[in-house]
PDB file of C-alpha atoms in Angstrom:
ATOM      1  CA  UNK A 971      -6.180   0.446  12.864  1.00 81.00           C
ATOM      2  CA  UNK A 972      -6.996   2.563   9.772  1.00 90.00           C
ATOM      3  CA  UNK A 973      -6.111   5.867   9.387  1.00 94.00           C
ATOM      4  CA  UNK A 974      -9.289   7.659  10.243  1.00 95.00           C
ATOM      5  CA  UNK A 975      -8.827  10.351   7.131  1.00 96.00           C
ATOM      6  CA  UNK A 976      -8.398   7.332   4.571  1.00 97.00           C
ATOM      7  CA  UNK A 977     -11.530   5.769   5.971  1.00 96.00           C
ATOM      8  CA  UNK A 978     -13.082   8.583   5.511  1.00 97.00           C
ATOM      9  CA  UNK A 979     -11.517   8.917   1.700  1.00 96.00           C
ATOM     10  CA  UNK A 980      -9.921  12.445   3.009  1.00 97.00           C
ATOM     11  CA  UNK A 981      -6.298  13.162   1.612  1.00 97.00           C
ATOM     12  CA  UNK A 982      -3.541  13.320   4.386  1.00 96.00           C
ATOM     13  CA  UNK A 983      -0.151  14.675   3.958  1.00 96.00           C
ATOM     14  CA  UNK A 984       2.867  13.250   3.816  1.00 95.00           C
ATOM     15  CA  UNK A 985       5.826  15.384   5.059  1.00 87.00           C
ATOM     16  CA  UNK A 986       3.441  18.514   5.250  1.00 87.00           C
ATOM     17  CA  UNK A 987       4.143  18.756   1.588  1.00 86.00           C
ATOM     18  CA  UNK A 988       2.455  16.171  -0.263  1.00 94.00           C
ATOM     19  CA  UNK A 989      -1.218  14.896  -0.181  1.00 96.00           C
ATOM     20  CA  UNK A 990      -1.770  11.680  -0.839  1.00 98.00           C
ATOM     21  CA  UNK A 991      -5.053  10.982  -1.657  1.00 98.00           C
ATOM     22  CA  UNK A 992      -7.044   7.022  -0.793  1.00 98.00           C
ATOM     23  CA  UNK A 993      -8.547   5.892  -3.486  1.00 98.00           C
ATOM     24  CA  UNK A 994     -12.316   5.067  -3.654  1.00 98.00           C
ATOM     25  CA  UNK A 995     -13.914   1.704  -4.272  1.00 98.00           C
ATOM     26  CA  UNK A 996     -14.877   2.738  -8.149  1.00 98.00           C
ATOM     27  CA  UNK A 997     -11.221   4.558  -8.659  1.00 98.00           C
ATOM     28  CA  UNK A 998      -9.945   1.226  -8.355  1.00 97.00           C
ATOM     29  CA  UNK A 999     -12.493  -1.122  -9.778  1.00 97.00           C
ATOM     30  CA  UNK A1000     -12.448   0.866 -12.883  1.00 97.00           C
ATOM     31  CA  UNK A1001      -8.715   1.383 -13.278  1.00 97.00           C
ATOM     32  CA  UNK A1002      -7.222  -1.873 -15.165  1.00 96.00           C
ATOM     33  CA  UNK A1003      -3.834  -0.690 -14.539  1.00 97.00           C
ATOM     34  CA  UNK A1004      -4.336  -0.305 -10.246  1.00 97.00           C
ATOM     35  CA  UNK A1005      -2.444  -3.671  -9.901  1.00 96.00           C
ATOM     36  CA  UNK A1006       0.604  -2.302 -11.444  1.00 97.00           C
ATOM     37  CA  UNK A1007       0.349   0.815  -9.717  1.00 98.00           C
ATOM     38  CA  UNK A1008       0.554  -1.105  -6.388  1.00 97.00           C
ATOM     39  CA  UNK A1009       3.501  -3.170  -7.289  1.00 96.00           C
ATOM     40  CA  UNK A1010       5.747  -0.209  -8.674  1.00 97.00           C
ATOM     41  CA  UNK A1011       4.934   1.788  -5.520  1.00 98.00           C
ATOM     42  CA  UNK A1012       4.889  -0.781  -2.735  1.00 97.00           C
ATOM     43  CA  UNK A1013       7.155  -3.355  -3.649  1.00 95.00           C
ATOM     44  CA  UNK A1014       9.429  -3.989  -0.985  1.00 93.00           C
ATOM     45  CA  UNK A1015      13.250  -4.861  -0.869  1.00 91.00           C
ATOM     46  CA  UNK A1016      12.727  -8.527   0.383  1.00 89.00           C
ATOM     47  CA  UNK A1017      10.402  -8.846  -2.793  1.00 89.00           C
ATOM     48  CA  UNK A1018      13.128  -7.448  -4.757  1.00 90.00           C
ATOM     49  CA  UNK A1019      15.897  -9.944  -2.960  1.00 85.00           C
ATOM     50  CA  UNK A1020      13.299 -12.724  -3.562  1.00 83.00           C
ATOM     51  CA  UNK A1021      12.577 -11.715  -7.635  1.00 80.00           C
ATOM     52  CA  UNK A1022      16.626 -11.209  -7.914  1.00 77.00           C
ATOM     53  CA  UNK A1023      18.015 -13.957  -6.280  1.00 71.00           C
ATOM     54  CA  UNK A1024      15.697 -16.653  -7.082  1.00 67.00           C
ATOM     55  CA  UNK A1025      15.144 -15.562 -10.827  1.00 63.00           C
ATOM     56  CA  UNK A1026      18.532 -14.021 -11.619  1.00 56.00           C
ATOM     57  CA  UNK A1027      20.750 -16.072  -9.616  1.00 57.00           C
ATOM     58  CA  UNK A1028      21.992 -13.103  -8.114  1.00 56.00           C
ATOM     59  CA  UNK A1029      24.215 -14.309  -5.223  1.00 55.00           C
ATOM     60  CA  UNK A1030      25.255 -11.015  -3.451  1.00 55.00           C
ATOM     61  CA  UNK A1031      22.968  -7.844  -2.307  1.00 60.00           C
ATOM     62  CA  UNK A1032      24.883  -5.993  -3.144  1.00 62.00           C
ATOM     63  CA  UNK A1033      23.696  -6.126  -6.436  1.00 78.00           C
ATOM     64  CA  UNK A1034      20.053  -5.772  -6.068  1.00 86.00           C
ATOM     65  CA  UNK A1035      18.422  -2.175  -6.209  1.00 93.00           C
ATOM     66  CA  UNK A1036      16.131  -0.970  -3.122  1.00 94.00           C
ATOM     67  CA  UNK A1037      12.935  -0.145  -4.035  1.00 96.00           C
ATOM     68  CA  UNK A1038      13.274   3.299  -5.350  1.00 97.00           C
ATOM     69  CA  UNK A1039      16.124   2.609  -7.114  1.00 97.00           C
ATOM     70  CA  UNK A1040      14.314  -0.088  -9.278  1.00 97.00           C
ATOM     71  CA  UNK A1041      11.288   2.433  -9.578  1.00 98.00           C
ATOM     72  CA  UNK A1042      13.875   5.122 -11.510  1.00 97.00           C
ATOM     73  CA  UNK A1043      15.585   2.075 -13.245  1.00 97.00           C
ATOM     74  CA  UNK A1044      12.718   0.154 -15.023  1.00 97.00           C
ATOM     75  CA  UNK A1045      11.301   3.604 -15.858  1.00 98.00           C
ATOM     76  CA  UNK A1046      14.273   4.794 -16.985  1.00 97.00           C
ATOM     77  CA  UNK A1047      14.441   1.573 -19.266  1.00 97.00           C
ATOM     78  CA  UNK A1048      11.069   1.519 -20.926  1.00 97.00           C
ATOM     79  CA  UNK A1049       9.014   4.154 -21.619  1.00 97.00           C
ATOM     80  CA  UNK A1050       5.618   2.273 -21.137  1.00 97.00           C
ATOM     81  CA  UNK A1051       6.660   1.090 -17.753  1.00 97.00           C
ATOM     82  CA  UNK A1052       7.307   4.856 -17.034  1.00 98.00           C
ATOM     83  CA  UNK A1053       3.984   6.167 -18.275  1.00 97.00           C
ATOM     84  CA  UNK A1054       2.664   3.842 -15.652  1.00 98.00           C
ATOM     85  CA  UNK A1055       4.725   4.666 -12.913  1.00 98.00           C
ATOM     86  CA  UNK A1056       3.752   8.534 -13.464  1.00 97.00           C
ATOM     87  CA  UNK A1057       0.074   7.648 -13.599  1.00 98.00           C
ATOM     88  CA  UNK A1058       0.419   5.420 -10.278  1.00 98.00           C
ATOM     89  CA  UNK A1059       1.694   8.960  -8.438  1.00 98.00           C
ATOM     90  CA  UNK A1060      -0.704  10.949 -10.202  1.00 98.00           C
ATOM     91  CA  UNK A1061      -3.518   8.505  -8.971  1.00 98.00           C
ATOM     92  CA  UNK A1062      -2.773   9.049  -5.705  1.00 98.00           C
ATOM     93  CA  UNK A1063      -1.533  12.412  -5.157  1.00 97.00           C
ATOM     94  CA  UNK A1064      -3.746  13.960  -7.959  1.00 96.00           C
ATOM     95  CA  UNK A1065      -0.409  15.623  -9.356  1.00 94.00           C
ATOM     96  CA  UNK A1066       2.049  15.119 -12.182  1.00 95.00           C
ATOM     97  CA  UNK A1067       5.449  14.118 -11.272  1.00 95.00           C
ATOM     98  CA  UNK A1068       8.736  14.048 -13.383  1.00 93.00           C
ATOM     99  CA  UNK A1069      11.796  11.768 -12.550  1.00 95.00           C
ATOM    100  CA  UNK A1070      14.523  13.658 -12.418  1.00 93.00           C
ATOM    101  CA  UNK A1071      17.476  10.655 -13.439  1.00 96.00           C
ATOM    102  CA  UNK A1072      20.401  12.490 -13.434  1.00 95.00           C
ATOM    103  CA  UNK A1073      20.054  13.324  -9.742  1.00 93.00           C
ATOM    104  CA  UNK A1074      17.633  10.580  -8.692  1.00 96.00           C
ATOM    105  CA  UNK A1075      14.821  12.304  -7.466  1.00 95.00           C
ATOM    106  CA  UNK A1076      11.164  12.594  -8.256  1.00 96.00           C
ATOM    107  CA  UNK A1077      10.263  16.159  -8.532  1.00 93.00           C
ATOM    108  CA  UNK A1078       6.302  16.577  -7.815  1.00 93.00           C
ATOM    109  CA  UNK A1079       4.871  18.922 -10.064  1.00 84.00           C
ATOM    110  CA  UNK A1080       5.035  19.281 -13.667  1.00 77.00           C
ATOM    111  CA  UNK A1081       8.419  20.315 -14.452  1.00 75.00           C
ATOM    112  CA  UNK A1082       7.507  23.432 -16.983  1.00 75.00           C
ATOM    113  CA  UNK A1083       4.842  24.432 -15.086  1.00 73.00           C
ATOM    114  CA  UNK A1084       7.236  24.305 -11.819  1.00 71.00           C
ATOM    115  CA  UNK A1085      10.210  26.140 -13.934  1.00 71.00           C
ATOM    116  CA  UNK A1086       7.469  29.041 -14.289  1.00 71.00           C
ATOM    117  CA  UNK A1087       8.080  29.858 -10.686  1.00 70.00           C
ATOM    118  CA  UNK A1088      11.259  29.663 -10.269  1.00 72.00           C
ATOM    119  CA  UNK A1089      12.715  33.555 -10.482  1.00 66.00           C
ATOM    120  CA  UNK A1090      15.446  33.391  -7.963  1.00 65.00           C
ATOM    121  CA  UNK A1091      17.724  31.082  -6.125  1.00 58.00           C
ATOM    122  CA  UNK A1092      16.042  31.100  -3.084  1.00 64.00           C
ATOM    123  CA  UNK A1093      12.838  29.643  -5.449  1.00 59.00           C
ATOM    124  CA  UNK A1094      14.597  26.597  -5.441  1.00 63.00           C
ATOM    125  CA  UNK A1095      14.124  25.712  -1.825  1.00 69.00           C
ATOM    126  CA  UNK A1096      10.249  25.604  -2.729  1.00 73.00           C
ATOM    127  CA  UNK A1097      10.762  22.476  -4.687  1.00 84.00           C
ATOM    128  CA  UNK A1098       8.878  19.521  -3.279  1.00 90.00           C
ATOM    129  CA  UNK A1099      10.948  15.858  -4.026  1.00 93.00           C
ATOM    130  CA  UNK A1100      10.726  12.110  -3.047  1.00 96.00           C
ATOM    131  CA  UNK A1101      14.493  10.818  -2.852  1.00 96.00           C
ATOM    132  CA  UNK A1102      15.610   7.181  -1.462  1.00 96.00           C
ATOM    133  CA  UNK A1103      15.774   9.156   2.033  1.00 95.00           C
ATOM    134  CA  UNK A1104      11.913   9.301   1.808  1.00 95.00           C
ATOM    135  CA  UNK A1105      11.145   7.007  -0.261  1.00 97.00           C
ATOM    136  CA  UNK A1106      10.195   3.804   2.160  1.00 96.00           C
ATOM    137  CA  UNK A1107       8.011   6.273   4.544  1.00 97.00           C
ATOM    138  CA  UNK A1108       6.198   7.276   0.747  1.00 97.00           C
ATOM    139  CA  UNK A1109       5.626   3.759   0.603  1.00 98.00           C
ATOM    140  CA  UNK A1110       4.346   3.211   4.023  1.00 97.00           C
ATOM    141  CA  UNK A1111       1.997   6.123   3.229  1.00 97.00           C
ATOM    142  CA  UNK A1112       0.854   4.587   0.213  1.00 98.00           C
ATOM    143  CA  UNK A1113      -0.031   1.234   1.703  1.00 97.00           C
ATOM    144  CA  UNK A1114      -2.099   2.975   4.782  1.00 97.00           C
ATOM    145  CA  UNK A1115      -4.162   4.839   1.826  1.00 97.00           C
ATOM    146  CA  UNK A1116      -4.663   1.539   0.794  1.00 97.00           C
ATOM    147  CA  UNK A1117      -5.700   0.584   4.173  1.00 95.00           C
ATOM    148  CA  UNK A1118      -2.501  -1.656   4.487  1.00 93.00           C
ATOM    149  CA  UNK A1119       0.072  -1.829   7.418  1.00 91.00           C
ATOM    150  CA  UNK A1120       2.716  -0.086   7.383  1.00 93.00           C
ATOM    151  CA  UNK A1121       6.116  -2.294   7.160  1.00 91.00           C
ATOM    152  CA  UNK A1122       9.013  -2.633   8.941  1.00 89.00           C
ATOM    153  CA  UNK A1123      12.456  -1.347   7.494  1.00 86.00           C
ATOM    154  CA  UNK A1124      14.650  -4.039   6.714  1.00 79.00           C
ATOM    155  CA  UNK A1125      17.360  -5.066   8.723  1.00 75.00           C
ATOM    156  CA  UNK A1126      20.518  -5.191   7.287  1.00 72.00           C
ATOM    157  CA  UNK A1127      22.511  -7.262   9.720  1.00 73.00           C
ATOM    158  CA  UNK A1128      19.621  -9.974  10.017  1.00 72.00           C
ATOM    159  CA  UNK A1129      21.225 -13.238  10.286  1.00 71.00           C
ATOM    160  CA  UNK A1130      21.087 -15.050   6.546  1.00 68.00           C
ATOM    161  CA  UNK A1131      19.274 -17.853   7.832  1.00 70.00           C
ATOM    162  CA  UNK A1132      15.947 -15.920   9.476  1.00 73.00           C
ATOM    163  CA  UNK A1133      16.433 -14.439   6.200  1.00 70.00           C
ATOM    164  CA  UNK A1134      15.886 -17.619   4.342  1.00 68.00           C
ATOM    165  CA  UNK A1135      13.250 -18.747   6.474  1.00 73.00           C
ATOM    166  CA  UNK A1136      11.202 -15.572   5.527  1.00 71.00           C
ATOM    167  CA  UNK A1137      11.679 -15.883   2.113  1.00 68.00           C
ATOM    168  CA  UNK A1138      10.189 -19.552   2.116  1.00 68.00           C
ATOM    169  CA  UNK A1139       7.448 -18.167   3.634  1.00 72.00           C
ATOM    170  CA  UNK A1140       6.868 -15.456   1.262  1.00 68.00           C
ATOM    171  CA  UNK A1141       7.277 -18.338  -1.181  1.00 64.00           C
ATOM    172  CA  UNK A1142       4.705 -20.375   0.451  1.00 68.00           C
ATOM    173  CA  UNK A1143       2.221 -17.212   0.975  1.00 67.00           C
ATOM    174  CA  UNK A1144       2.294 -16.590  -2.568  1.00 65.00           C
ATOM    175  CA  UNK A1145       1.527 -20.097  -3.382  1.00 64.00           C
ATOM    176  CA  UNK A1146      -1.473 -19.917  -1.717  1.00 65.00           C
ATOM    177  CA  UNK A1147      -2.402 -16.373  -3.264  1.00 58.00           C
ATOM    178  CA  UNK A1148      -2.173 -18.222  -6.502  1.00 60.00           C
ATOM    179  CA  UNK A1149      -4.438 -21.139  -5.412  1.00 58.00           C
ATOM    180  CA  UNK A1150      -7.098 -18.421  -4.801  1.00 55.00           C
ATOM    181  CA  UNK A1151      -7.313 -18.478  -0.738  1.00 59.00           C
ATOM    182  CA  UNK A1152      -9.405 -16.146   0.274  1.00 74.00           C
ATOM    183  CA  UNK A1153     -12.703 -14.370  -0.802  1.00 86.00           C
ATOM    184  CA  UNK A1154     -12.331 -12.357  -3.568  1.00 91.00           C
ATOM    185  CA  UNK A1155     -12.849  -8.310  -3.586  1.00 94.00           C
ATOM    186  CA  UNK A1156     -16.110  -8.373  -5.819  1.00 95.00           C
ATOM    187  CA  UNK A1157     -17.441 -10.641  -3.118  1.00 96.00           C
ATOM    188  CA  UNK A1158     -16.386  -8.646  -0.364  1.00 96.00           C
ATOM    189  CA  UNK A1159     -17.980  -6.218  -2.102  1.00 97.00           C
ATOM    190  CA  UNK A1160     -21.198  -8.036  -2.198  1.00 97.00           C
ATOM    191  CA  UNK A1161     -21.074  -9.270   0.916  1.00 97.00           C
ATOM    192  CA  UNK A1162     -20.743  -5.776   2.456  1.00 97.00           C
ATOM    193  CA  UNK A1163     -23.947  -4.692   0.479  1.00 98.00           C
ATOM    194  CA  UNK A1164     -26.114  -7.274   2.201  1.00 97.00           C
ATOM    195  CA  UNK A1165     -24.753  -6.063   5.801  1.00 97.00           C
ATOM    196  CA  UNK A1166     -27.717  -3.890   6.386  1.00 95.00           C
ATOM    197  CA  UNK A1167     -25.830  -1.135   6.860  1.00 95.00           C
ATOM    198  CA  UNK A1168     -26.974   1.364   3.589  1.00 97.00           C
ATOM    199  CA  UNK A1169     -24.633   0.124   1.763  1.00 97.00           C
ATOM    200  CA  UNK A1170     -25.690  -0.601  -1.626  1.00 98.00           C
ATOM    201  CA  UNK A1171     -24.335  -1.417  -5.101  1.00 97.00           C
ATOM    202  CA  UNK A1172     -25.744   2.365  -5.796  1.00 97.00           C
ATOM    203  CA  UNK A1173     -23.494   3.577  -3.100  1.00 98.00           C
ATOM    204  CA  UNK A1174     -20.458   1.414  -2.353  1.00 98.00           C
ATOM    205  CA  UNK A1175     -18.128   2.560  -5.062  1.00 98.00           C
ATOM    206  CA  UNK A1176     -18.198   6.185  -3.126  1.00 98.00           C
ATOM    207  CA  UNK A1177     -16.061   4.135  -0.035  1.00 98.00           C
ATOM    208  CA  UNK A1178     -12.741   4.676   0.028  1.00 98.00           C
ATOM    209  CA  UNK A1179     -11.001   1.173  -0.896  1.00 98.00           C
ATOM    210  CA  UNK A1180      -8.865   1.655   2.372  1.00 97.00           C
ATOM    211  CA  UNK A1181     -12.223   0.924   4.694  1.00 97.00           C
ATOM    212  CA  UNK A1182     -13.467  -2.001   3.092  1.00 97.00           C
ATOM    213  CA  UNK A1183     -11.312  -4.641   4.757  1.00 94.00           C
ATOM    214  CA  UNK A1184     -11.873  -3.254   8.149  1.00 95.00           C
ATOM    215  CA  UNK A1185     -15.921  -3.111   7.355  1.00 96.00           C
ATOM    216  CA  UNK A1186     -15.437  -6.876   6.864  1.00 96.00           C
ATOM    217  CA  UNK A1187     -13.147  -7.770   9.701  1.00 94.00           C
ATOM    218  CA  UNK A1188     -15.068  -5.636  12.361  1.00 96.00           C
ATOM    219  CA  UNK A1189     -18.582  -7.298  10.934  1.00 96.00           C
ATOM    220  CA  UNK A1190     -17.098 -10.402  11.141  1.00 95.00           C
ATOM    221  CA  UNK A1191     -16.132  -9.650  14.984  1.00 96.00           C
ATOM    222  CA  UNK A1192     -19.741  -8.702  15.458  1.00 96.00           C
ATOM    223  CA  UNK A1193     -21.250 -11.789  14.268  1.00 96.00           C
ATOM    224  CA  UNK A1194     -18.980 -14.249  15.880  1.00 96.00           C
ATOM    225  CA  UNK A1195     -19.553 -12.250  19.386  1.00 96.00           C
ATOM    226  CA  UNK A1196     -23.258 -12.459  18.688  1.00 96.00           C
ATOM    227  CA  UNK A1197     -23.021 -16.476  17.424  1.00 96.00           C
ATOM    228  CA  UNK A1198     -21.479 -16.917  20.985  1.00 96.00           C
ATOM    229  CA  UNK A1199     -23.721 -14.753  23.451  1.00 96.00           C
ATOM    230  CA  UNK A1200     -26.249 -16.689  21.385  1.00 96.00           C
ATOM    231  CA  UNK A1201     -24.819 -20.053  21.948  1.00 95.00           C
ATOM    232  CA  UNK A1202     -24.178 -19.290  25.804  1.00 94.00           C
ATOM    233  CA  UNK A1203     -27.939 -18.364  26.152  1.00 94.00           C
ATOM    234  CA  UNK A1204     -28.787 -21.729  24.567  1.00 94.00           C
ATOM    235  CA  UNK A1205     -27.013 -23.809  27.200  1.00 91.00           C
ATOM    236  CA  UNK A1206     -23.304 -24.146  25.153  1.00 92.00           C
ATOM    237  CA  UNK A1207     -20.357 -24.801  27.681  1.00 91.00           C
ATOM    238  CA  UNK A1208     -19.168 -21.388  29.056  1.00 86.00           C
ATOM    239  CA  UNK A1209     -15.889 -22.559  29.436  1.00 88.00           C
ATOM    240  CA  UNK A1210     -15.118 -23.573  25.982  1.00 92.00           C
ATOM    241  CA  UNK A1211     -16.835 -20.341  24.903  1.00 94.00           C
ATOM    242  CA  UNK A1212     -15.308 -17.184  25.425  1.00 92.00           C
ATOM    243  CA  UNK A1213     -16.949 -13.847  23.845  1.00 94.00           C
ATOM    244  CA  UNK A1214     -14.659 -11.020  23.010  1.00 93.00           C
ATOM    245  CA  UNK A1215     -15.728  -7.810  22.555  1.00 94.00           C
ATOM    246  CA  UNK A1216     -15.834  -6.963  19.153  1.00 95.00           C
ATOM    247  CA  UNK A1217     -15.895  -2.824  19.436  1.00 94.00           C
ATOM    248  CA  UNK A1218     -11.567  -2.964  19.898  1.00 92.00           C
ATOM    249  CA  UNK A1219      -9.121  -2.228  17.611  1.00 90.00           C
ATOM    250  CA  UNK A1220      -8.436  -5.021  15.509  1.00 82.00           C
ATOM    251  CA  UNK A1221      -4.806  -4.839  15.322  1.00 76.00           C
ATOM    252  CA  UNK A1222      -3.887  -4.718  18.722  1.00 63.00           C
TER     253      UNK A1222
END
């Protein structure tokens, strides 16, 4: 289930250093570069082995960079993609952040205004960074602010050909992404608005963006229990007709 302080669009920490803060429904409507922040801080490593492999007929895995090492690459590389990438952190931890390249870290915090406070040696222990070490539970946070699961680390001795078969159906998944499956988010948005619930386009860009897929899936729940206490009451077949419950958590 959702994190109850991202439903509630209330920053958590990560690592009892950083807050990372859920965007709201207008924070991300309004932002035309959210997509991009999304993909530069949640892609994964199968995504990268899929966009390397299949694109740059890279046969070994060795070759291909883990997620944070693309991150400090491509920004490294072009400047715009970096302005992006250091708007993406500020957007959700409301703080500027400076990639340290030579030592592959991101150092959160401005880096002049950090170097004011630094008088001693010991100073230096104060410093708050995101390494590769931390770097796929940042991610993980990032996608629960988003109201996303968290994923599973990858598993480096998984046998090549489970590997294959997930990449096909990655492949296939984004197929179907393409060919528009699915209700879109303005019409989620819409639809929630017409729940009843005091939700109105006045109101529902204050949500965080995190709650609105579990408004939907828990209404949905909802109805179809009601369609089938309904249904029994009219004389449908009880057997064939089995109402669950729909205060649960969804993911379980």
């Amino acid at each position: 289930m959702i994190d109850e302080k991202f439903f509630l669009r209330l920053p958590k920490f990560f690592k009892n250093k950083i807050k990372i803060y859920p965007p709201l429904v207008k924070e991300v409507v309004e932002n035309e570069d959210f997509g991009q922040y999304i993909f530069l801080l949640t892609i994964t490593q199968e995504e990268l082995e899929d966009e390397f492999i299949n694109k740059k007929n890279i046969d070994s895995n060795e070759n291909i960079p883990t997620p944070f090492e693309f991150l400090l690459a491509t920004s490294y590389q072009d400047k715009r993609i970096e302005k992006i990438a250091k708007d993406a952190f500020y957007f959700f931890l409301k703080t500027p952040v400076t990639f340290m390249y030579d030592i592959k870290k991101i150092l959160i915090g401005n880096i002049e205004d950090v170097a004011k406070e630094i008088t001693s040696v010991e100073d230096l222990n104060k410093l708050t960074f995101i390494d590769e070490e931390d770097y796929f539970d940042f991610q993980n946070a990032i996608r629960e602010a988003l109201g996303s699961k968290a994923m599973e680390p990858p598993d480096p001795d998984e046998d090549p050909r489970v590997k294959r078969i997930k990449a096909k159906a990655r492949y296939r998944d984004k197929i179907k992404a393409k060919k528009g499956m699915g209700i879109s988010f303005s019409t989620t948005l819409v639809s929630i608005c017409c729940m009843g619930i005091g939700i109105t386009p006045l109101n529902i860009g204050e949500l965080s963006y995190a709650s609105v897929g579990y408004i939907m899936r828990m209404y949905q729940e909802k109805e179809k229990y009601e369609l089938d206490i309904n249904s029994i009451l009219a004389g449908a077949d009880s057997k064939k007709i089995k109402p669950k419950y729909w205060i649960r958590n969804l993911d379980d």
